GROMACS .gro file of C-alpha atoms in nm:
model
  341
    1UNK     CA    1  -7.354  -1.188  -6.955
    2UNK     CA    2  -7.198  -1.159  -7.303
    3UNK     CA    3  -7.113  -1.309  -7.596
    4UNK     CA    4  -6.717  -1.423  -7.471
    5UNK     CA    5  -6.870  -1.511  -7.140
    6UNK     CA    6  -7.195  -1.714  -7.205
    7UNK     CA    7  -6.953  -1.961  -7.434
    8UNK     CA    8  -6.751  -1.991  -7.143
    9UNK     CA    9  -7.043  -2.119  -6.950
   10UNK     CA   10  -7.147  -2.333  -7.284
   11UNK     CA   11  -6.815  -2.485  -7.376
   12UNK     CA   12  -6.813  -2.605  -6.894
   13UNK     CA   13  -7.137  -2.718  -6.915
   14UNK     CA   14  -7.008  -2.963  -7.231
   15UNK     CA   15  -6.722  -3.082  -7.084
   16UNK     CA   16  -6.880  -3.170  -6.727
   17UNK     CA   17  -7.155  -3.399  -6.934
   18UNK     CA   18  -6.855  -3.530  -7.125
   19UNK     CA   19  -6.802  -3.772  -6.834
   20UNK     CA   20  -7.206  -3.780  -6.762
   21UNK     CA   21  -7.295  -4.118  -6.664
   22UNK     CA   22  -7.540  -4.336  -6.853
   23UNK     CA   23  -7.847  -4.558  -6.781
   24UNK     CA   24  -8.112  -4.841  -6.882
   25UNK     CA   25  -7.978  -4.987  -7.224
   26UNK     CA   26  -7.802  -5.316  -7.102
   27UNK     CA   27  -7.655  -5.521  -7.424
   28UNK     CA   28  -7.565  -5.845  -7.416
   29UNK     CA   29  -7.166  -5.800  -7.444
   30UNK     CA   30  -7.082  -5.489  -7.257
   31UNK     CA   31  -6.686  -5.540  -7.376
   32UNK     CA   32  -6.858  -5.606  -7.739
   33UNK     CA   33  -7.046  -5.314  -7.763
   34UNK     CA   34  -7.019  -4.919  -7.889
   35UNK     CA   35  -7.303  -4.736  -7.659
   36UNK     CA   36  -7.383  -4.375  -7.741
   37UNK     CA   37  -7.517  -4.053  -7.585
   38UNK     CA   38  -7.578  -3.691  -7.640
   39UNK     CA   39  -7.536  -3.492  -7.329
   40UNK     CA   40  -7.766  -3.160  -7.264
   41UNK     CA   41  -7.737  -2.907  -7.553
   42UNK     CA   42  -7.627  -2.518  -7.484
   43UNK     CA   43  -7.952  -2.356  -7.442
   44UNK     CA   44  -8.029  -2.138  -7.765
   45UNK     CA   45  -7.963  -1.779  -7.677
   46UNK     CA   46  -8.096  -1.511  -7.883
   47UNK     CA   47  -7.954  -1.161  -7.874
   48UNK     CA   48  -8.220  -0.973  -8.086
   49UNK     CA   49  -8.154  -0.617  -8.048
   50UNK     CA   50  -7.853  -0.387  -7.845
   51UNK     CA   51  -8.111  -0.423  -7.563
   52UNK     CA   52  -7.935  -0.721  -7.460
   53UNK     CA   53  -7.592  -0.548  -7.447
   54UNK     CA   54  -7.731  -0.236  -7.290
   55UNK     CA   55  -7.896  -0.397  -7.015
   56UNK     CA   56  -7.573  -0.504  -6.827
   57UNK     CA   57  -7.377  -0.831  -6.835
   58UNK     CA   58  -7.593  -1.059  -6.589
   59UNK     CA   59  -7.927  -0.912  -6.694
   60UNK     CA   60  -7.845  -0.879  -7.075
   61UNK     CA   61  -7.772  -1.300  -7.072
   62UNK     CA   62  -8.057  -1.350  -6.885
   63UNK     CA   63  -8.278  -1.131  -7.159
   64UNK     CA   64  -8.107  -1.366  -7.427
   65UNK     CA   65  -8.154  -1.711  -7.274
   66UNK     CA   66  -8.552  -1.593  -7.191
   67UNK     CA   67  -8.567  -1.540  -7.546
   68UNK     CA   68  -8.372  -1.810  -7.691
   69UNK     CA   69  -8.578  -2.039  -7.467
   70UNK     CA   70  -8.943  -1.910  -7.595
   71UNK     CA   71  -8.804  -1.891  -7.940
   72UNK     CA   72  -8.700  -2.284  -7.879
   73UNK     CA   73  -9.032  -2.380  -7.732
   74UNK     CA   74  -9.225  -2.195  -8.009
   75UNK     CA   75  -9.134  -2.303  -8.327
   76UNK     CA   76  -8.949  -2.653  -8.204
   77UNK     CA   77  -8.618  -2.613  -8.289
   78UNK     CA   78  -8.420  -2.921  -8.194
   79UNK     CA   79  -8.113  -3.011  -8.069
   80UNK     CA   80  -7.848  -3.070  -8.387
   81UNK     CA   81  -7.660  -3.322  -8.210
   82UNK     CA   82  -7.902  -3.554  -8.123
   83UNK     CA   83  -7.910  -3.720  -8.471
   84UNK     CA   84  -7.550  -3.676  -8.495
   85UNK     CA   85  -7.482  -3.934  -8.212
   86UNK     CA   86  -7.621  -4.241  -8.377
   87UNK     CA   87  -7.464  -4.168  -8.652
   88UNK     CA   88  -7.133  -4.136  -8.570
   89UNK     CA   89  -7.151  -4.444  -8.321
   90UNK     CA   90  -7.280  -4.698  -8.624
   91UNK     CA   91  -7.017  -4.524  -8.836
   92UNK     CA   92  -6.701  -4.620  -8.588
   93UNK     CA   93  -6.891  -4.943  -8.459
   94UNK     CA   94  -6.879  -5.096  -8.834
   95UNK     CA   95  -6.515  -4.985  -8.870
   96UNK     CA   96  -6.396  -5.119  -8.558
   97UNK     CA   97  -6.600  -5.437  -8.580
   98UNK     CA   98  -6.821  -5.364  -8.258
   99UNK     CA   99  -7.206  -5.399  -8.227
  100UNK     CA  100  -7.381  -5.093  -8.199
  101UNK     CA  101  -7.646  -5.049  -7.882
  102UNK     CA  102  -7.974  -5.079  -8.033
  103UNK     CA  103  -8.072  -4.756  -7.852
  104UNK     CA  104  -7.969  -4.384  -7.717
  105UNK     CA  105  -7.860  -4.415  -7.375
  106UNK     CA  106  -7.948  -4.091  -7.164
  107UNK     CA  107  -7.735  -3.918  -6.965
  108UNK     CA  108  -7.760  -3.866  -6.593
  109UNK     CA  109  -7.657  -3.671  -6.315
  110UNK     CA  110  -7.262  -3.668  -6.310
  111UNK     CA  111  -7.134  -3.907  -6.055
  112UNK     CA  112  -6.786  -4.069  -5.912
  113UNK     CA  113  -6.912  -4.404  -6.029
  114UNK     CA  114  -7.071  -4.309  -6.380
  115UNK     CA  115  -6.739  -4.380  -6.571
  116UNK     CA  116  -6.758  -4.770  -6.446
  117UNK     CA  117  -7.182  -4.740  -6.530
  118UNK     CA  118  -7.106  -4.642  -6.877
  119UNK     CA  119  -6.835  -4.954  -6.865
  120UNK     CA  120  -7.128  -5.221  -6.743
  121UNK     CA  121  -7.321  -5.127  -7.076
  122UNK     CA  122  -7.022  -5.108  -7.352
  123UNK     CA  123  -6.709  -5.119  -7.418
  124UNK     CA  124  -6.679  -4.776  -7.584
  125UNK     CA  125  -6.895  -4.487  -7.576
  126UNK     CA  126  -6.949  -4.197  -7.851
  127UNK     CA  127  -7.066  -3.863  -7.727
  128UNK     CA  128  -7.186  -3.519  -7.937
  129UNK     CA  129  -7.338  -3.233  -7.788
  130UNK     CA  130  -7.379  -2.905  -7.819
  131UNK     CA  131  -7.168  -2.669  -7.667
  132UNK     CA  132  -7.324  -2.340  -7.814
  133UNK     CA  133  -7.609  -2.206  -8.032
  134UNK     CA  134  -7.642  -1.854  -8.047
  135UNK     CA  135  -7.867  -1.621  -8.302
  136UNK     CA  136  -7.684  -1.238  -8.285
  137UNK     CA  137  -7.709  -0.916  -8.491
  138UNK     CA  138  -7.391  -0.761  -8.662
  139UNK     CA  139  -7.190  -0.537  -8.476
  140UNK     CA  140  -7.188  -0.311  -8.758
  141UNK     CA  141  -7.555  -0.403  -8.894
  142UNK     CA  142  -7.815  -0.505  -8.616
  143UNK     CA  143  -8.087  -0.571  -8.836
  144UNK     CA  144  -7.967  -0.876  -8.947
  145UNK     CA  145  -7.808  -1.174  -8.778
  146UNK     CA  146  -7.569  -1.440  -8.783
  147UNK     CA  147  -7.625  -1.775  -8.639
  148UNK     CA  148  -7.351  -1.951  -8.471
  149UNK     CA  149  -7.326  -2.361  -8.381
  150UNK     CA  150  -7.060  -2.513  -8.194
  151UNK     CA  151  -7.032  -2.886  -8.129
  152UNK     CA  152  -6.823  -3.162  -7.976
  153UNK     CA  153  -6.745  -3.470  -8.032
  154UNK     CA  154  -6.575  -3.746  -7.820
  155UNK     CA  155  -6.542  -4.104  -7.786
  156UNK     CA  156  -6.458  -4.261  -7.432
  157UNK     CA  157  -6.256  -4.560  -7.313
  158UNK     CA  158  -6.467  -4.716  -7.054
  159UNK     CA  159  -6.218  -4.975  -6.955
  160UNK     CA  160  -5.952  -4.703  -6.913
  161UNK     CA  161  -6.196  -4.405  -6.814
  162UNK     CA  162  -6.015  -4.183  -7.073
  163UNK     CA  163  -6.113  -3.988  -7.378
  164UNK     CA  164  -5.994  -4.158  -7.680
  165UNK     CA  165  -6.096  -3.850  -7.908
  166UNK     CA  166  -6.205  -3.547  -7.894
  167UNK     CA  167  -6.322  -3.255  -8.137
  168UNK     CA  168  -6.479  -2.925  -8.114
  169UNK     CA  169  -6.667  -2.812  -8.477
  170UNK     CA  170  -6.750  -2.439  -8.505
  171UNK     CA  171  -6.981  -2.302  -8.726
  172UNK     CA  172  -7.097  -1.981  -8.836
  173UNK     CA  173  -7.340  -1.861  -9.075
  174UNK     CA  174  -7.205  -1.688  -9.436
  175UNK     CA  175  -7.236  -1.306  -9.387
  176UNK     CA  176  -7.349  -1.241  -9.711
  177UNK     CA  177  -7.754  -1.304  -9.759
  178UNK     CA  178  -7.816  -1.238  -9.343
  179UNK     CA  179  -8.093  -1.272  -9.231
  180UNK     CA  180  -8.315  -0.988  -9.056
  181UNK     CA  181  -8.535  -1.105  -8.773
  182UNK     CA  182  -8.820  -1.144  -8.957
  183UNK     CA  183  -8.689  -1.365  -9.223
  184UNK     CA  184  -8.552  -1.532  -8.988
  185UNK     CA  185  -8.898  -1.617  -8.846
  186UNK     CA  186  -9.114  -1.641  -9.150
  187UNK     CA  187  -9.281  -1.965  -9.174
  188UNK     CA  188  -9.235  -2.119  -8.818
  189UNK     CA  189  -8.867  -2.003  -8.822
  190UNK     CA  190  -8.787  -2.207  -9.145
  191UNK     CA  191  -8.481  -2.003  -9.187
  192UNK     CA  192  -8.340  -2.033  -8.845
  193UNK     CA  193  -8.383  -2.415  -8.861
  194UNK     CA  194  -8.198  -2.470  -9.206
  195UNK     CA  195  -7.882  -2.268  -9.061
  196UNK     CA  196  -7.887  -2.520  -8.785
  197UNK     CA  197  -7.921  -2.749  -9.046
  198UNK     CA  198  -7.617  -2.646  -9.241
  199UNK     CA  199  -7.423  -2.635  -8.885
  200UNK     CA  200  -7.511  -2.989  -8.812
  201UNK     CA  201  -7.425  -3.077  -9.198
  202UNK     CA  202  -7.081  -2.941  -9.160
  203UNK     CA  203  -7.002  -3.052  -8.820
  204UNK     CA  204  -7.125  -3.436  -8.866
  205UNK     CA  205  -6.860  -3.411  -9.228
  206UNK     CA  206  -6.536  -3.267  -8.969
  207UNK     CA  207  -6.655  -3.574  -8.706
  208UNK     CA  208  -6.706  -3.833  -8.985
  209UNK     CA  209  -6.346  -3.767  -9.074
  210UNK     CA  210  -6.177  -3.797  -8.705
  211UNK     CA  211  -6.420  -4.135  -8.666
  212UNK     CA  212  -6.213  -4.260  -8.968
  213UNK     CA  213  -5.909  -4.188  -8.797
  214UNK     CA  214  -5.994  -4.364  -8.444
  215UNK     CA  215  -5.760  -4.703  -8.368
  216UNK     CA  216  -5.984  -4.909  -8.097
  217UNK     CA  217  -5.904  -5.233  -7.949
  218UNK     CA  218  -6.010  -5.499  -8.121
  219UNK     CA  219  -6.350  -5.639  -7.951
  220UNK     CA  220  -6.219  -5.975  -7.742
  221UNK     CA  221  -6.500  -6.197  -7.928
  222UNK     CA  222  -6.451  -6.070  -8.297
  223UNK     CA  223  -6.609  -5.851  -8.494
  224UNK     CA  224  -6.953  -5.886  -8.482
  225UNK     CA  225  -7.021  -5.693  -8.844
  226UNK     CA  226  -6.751  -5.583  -9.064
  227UNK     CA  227  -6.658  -5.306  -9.277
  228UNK     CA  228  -6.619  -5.406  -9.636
  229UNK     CA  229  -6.216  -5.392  -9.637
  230UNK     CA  230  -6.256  -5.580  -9.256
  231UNK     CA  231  -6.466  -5.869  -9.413
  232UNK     CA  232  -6.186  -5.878  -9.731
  233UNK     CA  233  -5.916  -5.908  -9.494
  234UNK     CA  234  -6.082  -6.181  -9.303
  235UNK     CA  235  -6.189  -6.404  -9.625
  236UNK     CA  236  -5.963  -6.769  -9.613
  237UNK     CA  237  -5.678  -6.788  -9.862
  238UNK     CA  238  -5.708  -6.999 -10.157
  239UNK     CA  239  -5.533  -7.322 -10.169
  240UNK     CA  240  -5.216  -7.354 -10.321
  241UNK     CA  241  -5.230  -7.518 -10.664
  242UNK     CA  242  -5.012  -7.830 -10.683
  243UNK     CA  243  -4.795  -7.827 -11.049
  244UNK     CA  244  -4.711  -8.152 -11.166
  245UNK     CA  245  -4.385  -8.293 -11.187
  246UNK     CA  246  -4.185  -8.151 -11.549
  247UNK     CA  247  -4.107  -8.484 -11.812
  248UNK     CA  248  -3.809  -8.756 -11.706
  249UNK     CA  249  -3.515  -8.742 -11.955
  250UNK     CA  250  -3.451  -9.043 -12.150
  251UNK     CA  251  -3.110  -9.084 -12.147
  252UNK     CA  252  -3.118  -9.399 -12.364
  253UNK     CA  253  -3.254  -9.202 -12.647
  254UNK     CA  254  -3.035  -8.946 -12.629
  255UNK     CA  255  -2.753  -9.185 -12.636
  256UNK     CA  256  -2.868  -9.354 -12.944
  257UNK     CA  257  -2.804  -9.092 -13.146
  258UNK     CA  258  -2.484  -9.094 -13.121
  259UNK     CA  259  -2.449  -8.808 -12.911
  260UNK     CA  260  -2.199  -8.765 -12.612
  261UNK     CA  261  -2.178  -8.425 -12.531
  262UNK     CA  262  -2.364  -8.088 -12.632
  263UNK     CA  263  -2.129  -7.840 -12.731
  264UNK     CA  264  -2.198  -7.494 -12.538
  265UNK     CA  265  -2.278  -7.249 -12.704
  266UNK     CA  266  -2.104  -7.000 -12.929
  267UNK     CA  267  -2.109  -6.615 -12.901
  268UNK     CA  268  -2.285  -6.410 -13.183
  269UNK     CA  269  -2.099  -6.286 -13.473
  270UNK     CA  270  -2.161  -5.959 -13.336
  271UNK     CA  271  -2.035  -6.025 -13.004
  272UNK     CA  272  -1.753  -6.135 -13.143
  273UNK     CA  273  -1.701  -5.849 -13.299
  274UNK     CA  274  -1.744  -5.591 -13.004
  275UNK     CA  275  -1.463  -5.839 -12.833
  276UNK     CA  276  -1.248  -5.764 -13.111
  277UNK     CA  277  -1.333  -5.416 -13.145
  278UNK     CA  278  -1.236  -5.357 -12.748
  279UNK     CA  279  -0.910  -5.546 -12.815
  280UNK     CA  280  -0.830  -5.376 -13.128
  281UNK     CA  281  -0.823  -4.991 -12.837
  282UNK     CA  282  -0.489  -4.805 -12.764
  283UNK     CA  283  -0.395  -4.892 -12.385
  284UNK     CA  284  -0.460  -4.642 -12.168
  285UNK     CA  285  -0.218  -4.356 -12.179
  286UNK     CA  286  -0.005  -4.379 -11.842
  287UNK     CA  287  -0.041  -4.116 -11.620
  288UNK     CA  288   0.275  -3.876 -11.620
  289UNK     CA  289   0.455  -3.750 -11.344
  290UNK     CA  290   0.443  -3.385 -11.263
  291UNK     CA  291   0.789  -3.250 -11.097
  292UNK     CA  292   0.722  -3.105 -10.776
  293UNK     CA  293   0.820  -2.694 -10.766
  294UNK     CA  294   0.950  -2.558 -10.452
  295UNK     CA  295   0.742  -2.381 -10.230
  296UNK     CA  296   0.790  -2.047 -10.192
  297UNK     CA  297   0.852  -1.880  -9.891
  298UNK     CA  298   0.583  -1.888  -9.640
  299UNK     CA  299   0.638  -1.533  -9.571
  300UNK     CA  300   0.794  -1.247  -9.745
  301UNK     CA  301   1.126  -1.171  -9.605
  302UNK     CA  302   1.106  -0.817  -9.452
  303UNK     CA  303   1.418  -0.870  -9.334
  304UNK     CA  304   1.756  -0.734  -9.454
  305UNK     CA  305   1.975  -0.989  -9.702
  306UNK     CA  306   2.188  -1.238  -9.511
  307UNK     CA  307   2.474  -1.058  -9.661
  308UNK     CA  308   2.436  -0.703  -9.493
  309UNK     CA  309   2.732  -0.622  -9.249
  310UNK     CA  310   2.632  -0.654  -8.838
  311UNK     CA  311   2.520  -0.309  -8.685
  312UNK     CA  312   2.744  -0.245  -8.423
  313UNK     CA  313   2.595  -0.002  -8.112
  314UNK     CA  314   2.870   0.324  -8.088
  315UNK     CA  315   2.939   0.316  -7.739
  316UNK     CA  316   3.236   0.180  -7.443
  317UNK     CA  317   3.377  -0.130  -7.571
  318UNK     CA  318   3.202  -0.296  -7.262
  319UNK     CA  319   2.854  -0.171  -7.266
  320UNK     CA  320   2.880  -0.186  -7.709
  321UNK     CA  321   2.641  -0.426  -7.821
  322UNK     CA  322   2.627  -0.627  -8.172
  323UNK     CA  323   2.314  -0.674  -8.417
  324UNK     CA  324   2.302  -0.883  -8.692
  325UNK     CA  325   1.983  -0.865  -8.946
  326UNK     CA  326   1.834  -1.179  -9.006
  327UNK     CA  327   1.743  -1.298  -9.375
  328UNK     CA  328   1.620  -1.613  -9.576
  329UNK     CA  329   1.849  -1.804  -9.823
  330UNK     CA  330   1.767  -1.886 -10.192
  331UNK     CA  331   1.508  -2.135 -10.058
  332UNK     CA  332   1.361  -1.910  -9.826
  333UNK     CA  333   1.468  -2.091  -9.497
  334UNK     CA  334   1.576  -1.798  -9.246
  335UNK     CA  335   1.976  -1.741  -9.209
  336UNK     CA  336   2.155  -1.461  -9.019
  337UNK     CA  337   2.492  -1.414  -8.988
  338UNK     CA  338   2.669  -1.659  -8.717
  339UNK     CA  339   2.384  -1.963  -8.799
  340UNK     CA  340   2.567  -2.306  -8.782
  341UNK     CA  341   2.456  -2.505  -9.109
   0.00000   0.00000   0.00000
């Protein structure tokens, strides 16, 4: 099997435990609630040497997975997803305003009725797993190797049984500084492990942005914990401050001064001079009239004047036929010789 064809088989196995139904954590408000999940990772293959290549397609992915496997099993290295799930979960569950399950819920064999399960435990459910991990030498240098991590994401509508979301993260390792298999494996494979490391670190920032970007229905019982600009737009308004009324007039003061009108008031000694100065302006010259020219003639006359004598055809007097050249006048209208005014 190679490289194209054992993601294949990665990236199917993914999306069948996408819909993977889930068991044993019941909370209290199923429609209240964000449950969470991380279906089975990709296996870690391992394709040390051109052995694997060499030995066929079927045999050379079965060499890879038997050594991903021991490699796995020998120095522990985990699954990068699993603390990726919780994560993500308590991240969307605070900005949505849903409780968060208080534990992982683990998947189980795919069934017709595991989409209305996962609804009898929550509302919505968050999902990462991995889709491929994969150590493999350098086409052009296989004594060291790059280490490739794929991941996906996904958040499902219970109530609906559709995916909200979805993302796929892919990951490789910087080419320059590759390991060789023995760095690699120094020290209980600390290298390998901090690539996966950096894989997760990068994937969980590209999820952490679409969670931000998720619209949910609100939960039917209100939020059960807010998110800081949540619990803001929820805090009562304060009350409206009541002004009191402005001072009554006392008209009988006013009119014992002797007072029985206020004059308005004047304009500025400035504005009056800008009134003035505006008055003061030469009227606007009138517009004069420009006397219309004739146009000329829309086409050049090719023809001969109006004044040049008929052609008359030499010929019998009854089979003699009579031209006359058409011209244009001093105004260019066209004339010929015989035209009624």
């Amino acid at each position: 099997m190679g490289k194209h064809s054992m993601t294949a088989v990665a990236l199917a196995l993914s999306l069948g435990a996408i819909v993977s139904g889930m068991a044993q954590a019941q909370p209290a408000e199923p429609t209240n609630t964000i449950i969470y999940g991380v279906p089975k990772p990709a296996p870690l293959v391992a394709q040390w040497s051109s052995g694997n290549v060499l030995g066929g397609g079927l045999i050379s992915g079965l060499m890879a997975l038997s050594d991903g496997k021991a490699l796995a099993e020998k120095h522990n290295v985990v699954d990068p997803a699993a603390a990726m799930a919780p994560i993500l979960a308590a991240r969307l569950a605070a900005r949505a305003g849903y409780a968060l399950s208080d534990s992982q819920i683990a998947p189980t064999p795919k069934t017709k009725d595991s989409v209305a399960l996962l609804a009898s435990k929550g509302r919505y459910a968050v999902g990462v797993g991995t889709v491929q991990r994969r150590v493999i030498w350098y086409p052009t240098n296989w004594t060291h190797y790059s280490i490739i991590y794929w991941a996906r994401f996904y958040v499902l509508d219970t109530r609906a049984s559709r995916i909200v979301v979805q993302d796929l993260c892919k990951w490789t390792s910087p080419r320059e500084g590759a390991p060789s298999r023995d760095e690699l494996m120094a020290d209980d494979a600390k290298r390998l492990k901090a690539a996966f490391a950096d894989g997760q670190a990068a994937c969980l920032a590209r999820f952490e942005g679409v969670v931000d970007t998720v619209a949910l229905d609100p939960p039917p019982s209100g939020p059960a914990f807010a998110s800081a600009p949540m619990a803001l737009a929820t805090q009562p308004l304060p009350t409206d401050e009541i002004l009191a009324p402005p001072p009554r007039v006392d008209m009988a003061a006013i009119a014992a001064t002797g007072a029985t009108a206020m004059s308005p008031s004047s304009p500025s000694a400035e504005a009056r001079e800008e009134v003035d100065a505006r008055a003061a302006e030469p009227p606007f010259p009138p517009v004069g009239i420009i006397e219309a020219s004739p146009l000329r003639p829309a086409v050049v006359p090719p023809y001969a004047p109006p004044t040049a004598p008929p052609i008359i055809d030499s010929g019998p007097p009854s089979a003699r036929v009579e031209y006359r050249v058409a011209g244009r006048d001093e105004n260019g209208y066209l004339v010929w010789p015989g035209k009624r005014p």
